[in-house]
mmCIF file of C-alpha atoms and ligand atoms in Angstrom:
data_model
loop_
_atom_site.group_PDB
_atom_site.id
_atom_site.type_symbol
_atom_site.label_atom_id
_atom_site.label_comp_id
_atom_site.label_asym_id
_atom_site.label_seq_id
_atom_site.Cartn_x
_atom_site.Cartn_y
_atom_site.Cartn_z
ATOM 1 C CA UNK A 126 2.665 14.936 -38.677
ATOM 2 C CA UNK A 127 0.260 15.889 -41.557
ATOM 3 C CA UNK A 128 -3.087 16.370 -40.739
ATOM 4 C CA UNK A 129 -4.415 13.522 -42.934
ATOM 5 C CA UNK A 130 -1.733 10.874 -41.566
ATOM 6 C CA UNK A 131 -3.262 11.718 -37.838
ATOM 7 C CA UNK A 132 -5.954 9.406 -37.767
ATOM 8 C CA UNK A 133 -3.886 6.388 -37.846
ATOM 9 C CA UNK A 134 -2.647 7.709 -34.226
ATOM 10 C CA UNK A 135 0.817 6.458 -33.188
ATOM 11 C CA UNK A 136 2.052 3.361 -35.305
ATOM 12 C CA UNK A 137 1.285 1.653 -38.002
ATOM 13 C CA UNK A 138 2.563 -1.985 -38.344
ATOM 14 C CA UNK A 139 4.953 -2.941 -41.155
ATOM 15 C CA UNK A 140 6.383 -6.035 -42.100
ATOM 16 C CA UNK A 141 7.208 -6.721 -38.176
ATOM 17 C CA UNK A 142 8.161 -3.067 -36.974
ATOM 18 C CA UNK A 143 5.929 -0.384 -35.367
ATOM 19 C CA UNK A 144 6.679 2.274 -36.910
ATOM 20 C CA UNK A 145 4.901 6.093 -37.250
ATOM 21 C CA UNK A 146 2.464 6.886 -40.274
ATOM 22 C CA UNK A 147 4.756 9.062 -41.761
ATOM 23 C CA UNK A 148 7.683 6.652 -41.767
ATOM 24 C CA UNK A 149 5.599 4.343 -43.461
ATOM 25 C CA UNK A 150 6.995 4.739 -47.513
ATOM 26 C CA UNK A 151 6.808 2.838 -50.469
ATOM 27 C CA UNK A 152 8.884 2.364 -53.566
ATOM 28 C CA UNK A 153 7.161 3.929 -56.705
ATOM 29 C CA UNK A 154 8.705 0.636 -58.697
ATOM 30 C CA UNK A 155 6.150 -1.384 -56.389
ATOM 31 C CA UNK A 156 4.350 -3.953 -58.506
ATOM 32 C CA UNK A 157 1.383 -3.434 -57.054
ATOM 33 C CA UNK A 158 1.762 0.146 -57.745
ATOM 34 C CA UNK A 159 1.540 -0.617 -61.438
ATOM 35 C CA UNK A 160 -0.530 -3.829 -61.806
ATOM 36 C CA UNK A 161 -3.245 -3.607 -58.462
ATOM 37 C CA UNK A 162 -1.654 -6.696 -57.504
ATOM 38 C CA UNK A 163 -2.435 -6.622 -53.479
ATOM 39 C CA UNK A 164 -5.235 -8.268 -50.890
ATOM 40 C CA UNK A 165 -6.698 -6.354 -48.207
ATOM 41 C CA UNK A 166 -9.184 -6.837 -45.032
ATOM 42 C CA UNK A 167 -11.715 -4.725 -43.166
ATOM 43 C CA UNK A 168 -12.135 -5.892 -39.521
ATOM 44 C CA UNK A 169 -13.328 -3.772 -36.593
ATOM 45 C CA UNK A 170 -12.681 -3.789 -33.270
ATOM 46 C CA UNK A 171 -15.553 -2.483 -30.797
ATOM 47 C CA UNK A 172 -15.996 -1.556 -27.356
ATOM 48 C CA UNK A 173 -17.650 -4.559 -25.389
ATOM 49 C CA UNK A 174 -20.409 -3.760 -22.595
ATOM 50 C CA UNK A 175 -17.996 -4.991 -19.791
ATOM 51 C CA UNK A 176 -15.349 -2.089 -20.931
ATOM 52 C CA UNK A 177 -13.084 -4.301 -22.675
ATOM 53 C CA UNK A 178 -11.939 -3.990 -26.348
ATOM 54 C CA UNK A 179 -12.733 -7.214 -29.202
ATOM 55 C CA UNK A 180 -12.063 -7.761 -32.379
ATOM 56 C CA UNK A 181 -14.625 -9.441 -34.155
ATOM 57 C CA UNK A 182 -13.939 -12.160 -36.147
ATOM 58 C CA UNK A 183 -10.537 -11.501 -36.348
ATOM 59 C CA UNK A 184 -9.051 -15.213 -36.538
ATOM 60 C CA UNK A 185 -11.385 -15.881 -39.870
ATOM 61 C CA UNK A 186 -10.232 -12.089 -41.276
ATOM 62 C CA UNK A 187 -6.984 -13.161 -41.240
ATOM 63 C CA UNK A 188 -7.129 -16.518 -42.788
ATOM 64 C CA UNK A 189 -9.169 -14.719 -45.469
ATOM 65 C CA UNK A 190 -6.213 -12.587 -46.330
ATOM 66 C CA UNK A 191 -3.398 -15.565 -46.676
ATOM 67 C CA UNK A 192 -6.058 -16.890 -48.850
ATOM 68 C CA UNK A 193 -6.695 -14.044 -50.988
ATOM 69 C CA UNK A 194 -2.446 -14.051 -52.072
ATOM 70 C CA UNK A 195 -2.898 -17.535 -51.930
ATOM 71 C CA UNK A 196 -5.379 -17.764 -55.188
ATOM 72 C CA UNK A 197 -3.033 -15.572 -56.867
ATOM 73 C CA UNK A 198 -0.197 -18.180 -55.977
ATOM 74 C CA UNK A 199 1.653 -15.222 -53.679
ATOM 75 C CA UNK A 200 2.724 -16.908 -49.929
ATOM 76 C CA UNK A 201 1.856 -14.546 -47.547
ATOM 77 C CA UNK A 202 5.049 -13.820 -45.224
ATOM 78 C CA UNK A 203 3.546 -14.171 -42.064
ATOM 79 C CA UNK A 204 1.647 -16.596 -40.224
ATOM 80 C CA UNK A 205 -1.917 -16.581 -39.112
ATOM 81 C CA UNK A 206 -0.728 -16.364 -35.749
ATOM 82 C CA UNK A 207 1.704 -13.793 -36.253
ATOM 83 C CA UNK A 208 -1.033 -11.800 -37.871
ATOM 84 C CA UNK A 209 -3.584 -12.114 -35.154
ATOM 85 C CA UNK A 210 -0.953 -11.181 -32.584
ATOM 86 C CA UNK A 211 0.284 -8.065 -34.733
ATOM 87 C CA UNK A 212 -3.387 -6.327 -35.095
ATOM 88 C CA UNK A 213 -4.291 -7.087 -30.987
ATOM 89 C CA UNK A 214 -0.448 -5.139 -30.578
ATOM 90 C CA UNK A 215 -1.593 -2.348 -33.108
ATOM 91 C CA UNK A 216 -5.364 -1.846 -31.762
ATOM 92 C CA UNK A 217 -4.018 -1.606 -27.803
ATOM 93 C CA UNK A 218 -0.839 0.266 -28.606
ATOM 94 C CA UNK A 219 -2.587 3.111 -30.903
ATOM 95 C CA UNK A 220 -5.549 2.885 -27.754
ATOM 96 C CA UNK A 221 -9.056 2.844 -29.714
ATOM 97 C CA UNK A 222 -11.159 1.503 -28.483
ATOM 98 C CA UNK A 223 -13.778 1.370 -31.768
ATOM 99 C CA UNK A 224 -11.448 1.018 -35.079
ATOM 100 C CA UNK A 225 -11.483 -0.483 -38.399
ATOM 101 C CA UNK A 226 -8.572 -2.167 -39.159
ATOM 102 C CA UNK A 227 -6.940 -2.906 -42.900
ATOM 103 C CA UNK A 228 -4.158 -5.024 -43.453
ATOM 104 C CA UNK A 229 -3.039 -4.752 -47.014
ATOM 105 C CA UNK A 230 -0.243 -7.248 -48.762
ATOM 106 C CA UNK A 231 1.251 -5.852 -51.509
ATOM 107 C CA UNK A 232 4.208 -6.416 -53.838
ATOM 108 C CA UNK A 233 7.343 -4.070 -54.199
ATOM 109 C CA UNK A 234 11.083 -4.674 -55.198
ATOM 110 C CA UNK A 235 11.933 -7.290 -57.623
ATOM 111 C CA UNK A 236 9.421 -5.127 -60.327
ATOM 112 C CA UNK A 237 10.706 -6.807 -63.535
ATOM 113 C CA UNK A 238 7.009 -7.834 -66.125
ATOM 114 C CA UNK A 239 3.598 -8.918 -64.984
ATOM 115 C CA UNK A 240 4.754 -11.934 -63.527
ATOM 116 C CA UNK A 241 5.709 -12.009 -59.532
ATOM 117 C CA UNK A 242 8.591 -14.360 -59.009
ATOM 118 C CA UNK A 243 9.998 -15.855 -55.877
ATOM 119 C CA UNK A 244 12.242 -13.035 -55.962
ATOM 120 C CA UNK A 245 9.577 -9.998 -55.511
ATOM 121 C CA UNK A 246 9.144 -8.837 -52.252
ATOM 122 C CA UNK A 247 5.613 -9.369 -50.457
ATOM 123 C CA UNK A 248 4.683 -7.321 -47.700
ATOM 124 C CA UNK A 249 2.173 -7.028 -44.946
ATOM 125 C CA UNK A 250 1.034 -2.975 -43.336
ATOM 126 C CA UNK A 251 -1.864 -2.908 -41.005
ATOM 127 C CA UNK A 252 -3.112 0.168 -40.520
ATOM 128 C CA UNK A 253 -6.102 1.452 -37.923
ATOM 129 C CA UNK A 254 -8.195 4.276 -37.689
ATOM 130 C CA UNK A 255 -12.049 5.718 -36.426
ATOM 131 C CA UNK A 256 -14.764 5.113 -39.078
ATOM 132 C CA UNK A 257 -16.762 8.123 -39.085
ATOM 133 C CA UNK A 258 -20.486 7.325 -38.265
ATOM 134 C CA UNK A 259 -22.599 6.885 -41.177
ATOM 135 C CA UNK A 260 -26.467 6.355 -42.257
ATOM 136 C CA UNK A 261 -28.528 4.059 -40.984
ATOM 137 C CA UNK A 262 -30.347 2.875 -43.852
ATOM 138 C CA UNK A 263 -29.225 3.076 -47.488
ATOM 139 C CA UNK A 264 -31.036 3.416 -50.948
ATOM 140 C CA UNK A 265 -30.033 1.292 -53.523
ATOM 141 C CA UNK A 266 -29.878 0.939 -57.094
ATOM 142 C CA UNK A 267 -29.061 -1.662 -59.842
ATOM 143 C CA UNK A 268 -25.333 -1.009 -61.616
ATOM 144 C CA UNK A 269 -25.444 -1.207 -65.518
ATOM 145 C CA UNK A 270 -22.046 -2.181 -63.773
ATOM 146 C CA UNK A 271 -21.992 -6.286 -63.692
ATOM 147 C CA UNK A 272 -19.337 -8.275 -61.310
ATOM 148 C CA UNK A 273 -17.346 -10.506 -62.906
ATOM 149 C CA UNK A 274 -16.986 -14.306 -62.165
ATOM 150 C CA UNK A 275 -14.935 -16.348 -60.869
ATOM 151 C CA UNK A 276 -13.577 -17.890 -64.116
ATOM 152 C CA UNK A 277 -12.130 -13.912 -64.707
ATOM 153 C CA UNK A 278 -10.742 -13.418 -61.714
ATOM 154 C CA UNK A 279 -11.193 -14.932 -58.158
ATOM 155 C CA UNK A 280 -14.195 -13.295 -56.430
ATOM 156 C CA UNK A 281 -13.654 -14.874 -52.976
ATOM 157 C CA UNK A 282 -10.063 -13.037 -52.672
ATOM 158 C CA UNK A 283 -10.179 -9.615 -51.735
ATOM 159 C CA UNK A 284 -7.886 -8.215 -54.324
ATOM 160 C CA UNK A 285 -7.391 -4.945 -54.687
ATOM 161 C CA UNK A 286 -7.941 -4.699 -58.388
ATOM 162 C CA UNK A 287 -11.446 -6.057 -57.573
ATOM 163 C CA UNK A 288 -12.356 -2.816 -55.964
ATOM 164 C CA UNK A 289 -12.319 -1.044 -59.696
ATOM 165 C CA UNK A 290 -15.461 -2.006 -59.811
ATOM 166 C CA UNK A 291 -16.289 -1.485 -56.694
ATOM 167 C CA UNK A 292 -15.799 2.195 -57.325
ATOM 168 C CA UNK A 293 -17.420 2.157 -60.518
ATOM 169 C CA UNK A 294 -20.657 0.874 -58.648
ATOM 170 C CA UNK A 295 -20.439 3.065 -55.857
ATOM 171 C CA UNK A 296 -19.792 6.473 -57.959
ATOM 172 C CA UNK A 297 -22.542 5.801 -60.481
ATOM 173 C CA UNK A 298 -25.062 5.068 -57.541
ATOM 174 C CA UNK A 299 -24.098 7.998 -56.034
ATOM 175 C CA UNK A 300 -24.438 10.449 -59.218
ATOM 176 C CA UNK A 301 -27.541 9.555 -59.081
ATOM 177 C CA UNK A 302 -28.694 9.854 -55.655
ATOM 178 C CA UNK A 303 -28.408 6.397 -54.135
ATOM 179 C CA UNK A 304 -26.350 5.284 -50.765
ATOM 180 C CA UNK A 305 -24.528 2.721 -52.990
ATOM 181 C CA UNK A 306 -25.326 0.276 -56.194
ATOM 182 C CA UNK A 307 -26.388 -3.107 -56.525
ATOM 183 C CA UNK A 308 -24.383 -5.575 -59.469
ATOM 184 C CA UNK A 309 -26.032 -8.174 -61.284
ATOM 185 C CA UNK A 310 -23.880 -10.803 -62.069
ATOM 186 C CA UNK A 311 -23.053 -12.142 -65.507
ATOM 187 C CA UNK A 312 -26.206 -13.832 -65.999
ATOM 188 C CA UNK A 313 -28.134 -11.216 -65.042
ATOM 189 C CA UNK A 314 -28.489 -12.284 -61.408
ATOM 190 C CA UNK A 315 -28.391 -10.352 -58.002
ATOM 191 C CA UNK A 316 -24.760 -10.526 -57.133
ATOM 192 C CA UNK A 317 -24.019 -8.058 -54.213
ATOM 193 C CA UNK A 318 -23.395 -4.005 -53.556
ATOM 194 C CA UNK A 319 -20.136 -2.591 -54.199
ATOM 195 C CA UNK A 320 -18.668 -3.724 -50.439
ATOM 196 C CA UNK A 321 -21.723 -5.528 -48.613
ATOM 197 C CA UNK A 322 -23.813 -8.267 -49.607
ATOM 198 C CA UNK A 323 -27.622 -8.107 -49.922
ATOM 199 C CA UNK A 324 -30.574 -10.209 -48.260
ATOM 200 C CA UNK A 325 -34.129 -10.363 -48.938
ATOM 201 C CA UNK A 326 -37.561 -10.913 -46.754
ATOM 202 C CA UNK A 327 -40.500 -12.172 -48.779
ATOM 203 C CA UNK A 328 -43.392 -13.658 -46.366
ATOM 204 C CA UNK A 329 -41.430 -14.511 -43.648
ATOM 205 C CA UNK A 330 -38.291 -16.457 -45.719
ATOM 206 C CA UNK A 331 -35.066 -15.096 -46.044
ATOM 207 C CA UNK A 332 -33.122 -15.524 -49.174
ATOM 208 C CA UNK A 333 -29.534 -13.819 -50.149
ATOM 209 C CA UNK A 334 -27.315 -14.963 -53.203
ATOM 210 C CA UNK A 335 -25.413 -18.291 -53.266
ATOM 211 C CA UNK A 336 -21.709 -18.449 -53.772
ATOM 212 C CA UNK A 337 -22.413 -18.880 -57.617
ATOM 213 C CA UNK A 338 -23.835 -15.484 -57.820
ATOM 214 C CA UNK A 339 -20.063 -13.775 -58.047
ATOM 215 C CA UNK A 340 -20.547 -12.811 -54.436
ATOM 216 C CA UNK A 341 -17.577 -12.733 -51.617
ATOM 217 C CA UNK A 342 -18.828 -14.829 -49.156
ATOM 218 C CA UNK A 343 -18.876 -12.152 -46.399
ATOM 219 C CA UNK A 344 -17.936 -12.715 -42.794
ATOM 220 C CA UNK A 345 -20.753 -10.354 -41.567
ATOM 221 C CA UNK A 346 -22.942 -12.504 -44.067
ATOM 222 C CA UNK A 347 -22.233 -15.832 -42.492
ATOM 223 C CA UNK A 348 -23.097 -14.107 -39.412
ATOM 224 C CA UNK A 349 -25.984 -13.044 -39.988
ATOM 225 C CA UNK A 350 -27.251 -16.366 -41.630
ATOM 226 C CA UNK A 351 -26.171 -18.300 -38.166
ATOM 227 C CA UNK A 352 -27.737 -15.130 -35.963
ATOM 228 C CA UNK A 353 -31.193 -16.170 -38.362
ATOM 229 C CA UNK A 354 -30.705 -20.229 -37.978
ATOM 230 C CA UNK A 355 -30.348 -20.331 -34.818
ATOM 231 C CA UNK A 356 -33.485 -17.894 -34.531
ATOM 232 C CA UNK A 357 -35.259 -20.963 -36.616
ATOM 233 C CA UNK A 358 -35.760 -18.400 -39.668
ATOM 234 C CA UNK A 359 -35.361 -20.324 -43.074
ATOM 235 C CA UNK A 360 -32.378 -18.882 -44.752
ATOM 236 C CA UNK A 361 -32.160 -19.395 -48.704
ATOM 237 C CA UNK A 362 -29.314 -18.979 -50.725
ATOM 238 C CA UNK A 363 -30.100 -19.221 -54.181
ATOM 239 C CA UNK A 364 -29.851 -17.133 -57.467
ATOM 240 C CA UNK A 365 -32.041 -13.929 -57.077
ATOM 241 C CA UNK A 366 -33.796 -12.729 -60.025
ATOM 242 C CA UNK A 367 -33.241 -8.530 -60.239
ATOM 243 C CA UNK A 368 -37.356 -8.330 -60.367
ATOM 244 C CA UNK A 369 -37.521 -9.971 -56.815
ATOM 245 C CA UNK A 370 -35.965 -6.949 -55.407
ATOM 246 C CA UNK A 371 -39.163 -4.482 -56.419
ATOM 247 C CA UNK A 372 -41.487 -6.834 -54.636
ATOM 248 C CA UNK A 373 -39.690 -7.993 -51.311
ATOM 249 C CA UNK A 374 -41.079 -7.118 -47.779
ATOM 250 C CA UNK A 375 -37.629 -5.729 -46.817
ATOM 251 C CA UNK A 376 -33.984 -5.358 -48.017
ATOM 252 C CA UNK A 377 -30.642 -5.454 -45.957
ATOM 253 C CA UNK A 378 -27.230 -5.063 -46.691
ATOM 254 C CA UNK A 379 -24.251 -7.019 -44.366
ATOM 255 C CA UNK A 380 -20.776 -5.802 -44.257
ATOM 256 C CA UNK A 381 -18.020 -5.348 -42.197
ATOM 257 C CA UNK A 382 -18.306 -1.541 -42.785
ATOM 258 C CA UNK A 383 -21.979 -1.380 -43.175
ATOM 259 C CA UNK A 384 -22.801 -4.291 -39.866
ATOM 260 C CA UNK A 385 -26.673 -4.349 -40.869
ATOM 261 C CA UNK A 386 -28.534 -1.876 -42.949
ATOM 262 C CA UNK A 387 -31.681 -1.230 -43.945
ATOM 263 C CA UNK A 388 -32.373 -0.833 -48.022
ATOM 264 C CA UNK A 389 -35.318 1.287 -48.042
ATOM 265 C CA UNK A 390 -35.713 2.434 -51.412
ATOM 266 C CA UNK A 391 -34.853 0.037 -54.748
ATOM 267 C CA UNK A 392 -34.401 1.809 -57.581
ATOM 268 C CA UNK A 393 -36.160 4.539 -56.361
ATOM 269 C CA UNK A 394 -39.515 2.261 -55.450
ATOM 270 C CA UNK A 395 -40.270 2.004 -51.310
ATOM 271 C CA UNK A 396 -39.369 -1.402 -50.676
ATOM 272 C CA UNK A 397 -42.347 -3.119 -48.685
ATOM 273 C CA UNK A 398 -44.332 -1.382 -46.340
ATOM 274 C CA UNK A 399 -41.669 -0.115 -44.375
ATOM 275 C CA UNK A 400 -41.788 -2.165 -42.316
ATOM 276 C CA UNK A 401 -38.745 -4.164 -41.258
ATOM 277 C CA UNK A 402 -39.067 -6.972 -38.280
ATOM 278 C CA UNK A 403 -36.417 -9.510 -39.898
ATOM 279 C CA UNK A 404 -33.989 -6.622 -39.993
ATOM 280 C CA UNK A 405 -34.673 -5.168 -37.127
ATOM 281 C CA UNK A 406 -34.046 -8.673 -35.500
ATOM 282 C CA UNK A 407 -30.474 -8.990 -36.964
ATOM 283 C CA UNK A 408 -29.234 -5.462 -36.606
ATOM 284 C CA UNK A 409 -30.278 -5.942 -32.625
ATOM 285 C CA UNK A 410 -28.878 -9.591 -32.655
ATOM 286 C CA UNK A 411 -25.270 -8.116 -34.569
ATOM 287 C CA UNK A 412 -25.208 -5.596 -32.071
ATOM 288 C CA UNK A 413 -25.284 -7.911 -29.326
ATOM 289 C CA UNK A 414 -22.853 -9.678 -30.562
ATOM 290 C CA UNK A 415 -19.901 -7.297 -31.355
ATOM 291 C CA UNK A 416 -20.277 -5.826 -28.549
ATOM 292 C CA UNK A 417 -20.090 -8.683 -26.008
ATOM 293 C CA UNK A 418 -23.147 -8.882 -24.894
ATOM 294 C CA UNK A 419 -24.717 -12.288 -26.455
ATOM 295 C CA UNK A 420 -23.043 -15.144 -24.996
ATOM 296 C CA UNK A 421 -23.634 -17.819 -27.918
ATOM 297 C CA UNK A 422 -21.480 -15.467 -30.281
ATOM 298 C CA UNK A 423 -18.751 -14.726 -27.743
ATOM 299 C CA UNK A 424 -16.944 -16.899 -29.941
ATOM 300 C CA UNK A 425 -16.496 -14.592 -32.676
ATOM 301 C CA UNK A 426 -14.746 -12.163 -29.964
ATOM 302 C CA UNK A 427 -10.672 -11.463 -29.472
ATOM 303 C CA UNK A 428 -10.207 -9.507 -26.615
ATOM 304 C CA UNK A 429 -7.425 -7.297 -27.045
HETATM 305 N N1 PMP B 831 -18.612 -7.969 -50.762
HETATM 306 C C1 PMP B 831 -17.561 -7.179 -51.023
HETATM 307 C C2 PMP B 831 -17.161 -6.947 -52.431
HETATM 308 C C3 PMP B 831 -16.853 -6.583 -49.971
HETATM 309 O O1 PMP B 831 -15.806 -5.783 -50.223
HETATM 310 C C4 PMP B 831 -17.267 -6.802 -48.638
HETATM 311 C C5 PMP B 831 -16.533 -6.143 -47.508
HETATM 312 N N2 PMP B 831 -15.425 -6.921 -47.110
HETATM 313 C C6 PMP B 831 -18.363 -7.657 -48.411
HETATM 314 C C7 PMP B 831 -19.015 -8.223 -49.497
HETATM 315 C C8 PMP B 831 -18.786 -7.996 -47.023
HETATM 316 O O2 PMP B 831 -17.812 -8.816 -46.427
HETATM 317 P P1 PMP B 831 -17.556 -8.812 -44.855
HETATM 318 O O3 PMP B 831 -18.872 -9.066 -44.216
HETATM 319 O O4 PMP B 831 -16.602 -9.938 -44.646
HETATM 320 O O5 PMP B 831 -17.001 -7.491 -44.510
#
């Protein structure tokens, strides 16, 4: 097997079968090939304290990816269910026991224009692999890259054609130095970094952008916000004016990828005193809860 198709270990699923990476092929007439037209997850699975294996969040992953297609009017061809049960198969047969986990629909034969008829093909891979460890904290700084709206193209489906710009933010951020790039939104509001979305501490309130900031309403976001409720911290989400971040106590960033990071520098300023308490608390609290150990969030758990 070639060396870069080894991290996916022993199968990768498509549309039903287990097959090996390197059986895995596509048609170069794909649709999605030529137009981008495709919706992906991120989800992780994580070694629990008792030994066992979850996935977190995996139920509300997957009904985020029938709903992606779904905005762009394309029927996913499996069920929830059949999902779920397809990515607990994949994580124990390929034995990880810490992975990240992308299923990716995409469109193939039946390539005629632009449109997709009921005659193209939609198909489902799940692939799994070991996310190399990365930083704990990032620095950040604002795109001249915006994120579009949701009157452009929907923001809460994970689209592959989103992730563009994605790029574009990330690779500027990084010419310059940074961990990753902040977009504004169309109106000149905080929208959210290229794959993770932002929160703010200013005296002792928490505030992140609403859903009318262009933001994808992130699982590890909703998270957090419940892990902070239920900790009785006031959680506001509202627009977020791009001179708020200079003068916040702390920054964090949320993401399936990222879990919780710390933001310590904002276009190149020190953000607060470097201090971080509200972070700290969530990144401890997250922790807990992937891996098994809090028993209010053992809800967001599948064990495989
Ligand atoms: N925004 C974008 C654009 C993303 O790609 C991601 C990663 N899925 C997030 C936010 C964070 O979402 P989640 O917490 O569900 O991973």
């Amino acid at each position: 097997m070639s060396q870069h198709l080894a991290k996916f270990r022993d199968y990768i699923w498509y549309n039903g079968q287990m097959l090996a990476p390197e059986k895995c092929t596509v048609n170069v007439m794909a649709h999605t090939l030529h137009y981008g037209s495709g919706f992906f997850e991120g989800i992780r699975a994580y070694k629990t304290a008792d030994g066992r294996v979850a996935i977190f969040r995996l139920q509300e992953h997957v009904e985020r990816l029938i709903n992606s297609a779904r905005m762009y009017y394309i029927d996913c061809p499996y069920s929830k269910q059949q999902i779920c049960e397809a990515i607990i198969t994949l994580v124990r047969e390929n034995k990880f026991e810490n992975c990240y986990i992308r299923p990716l629909i995409f469109v193939s034969e039946g390539f005629n224009t632009i449109s997709i008829t009921n005659d193209t093909k939609v198909n489902l891979i799940i692939s799994s692999w070991q996310l190399q460890a990365s930083l704990p904290t990032v620095s950040l700084s604002v795109s001249s890259y915006r994120r579009m709206m949701s009157s452009q193209t929907p923001m809460q489906a994970k689209a592959i054609g989103n992730y563009m710009n994605s790029m574009l933010i990330r690779n500027e951020a990084k010419a310059k130095g940074d961990s990753d790039g902040i977009a504004l939104d169309m109106d000149g509001y905080v929208s959210e970094v290229s794959t993770a979305n932002i929160f703010l501490v200013k005296d002792g309130i928490v505030y992140t952008p609403d859903m009318s900031s262009s933001i994808l309403n992130g699982l590890t976001r909703q998270a957090v916000i419940t892990i902070l409720q239920d900790a009785n911290y006031q959680v506001v989400e509202r627009k977020i004016a791009r001179d708020e971040l200079y003068i916040s106590d702390e920054i964090f960033i949320t993401g399936t990828a990222s879990e919780v990071k710390v933001c310590t520098h904002i276009d190149r300023l020190v953000v607060g005193n470097g201090d971080t308490p509200v972070a700290d608390f969530v990144k401890d609290e997250y922790q807990k809860a992937i891996s098994g150990k809090s028993e209010k969030y053992q809800k967001w758990l599948t064990y495989v």
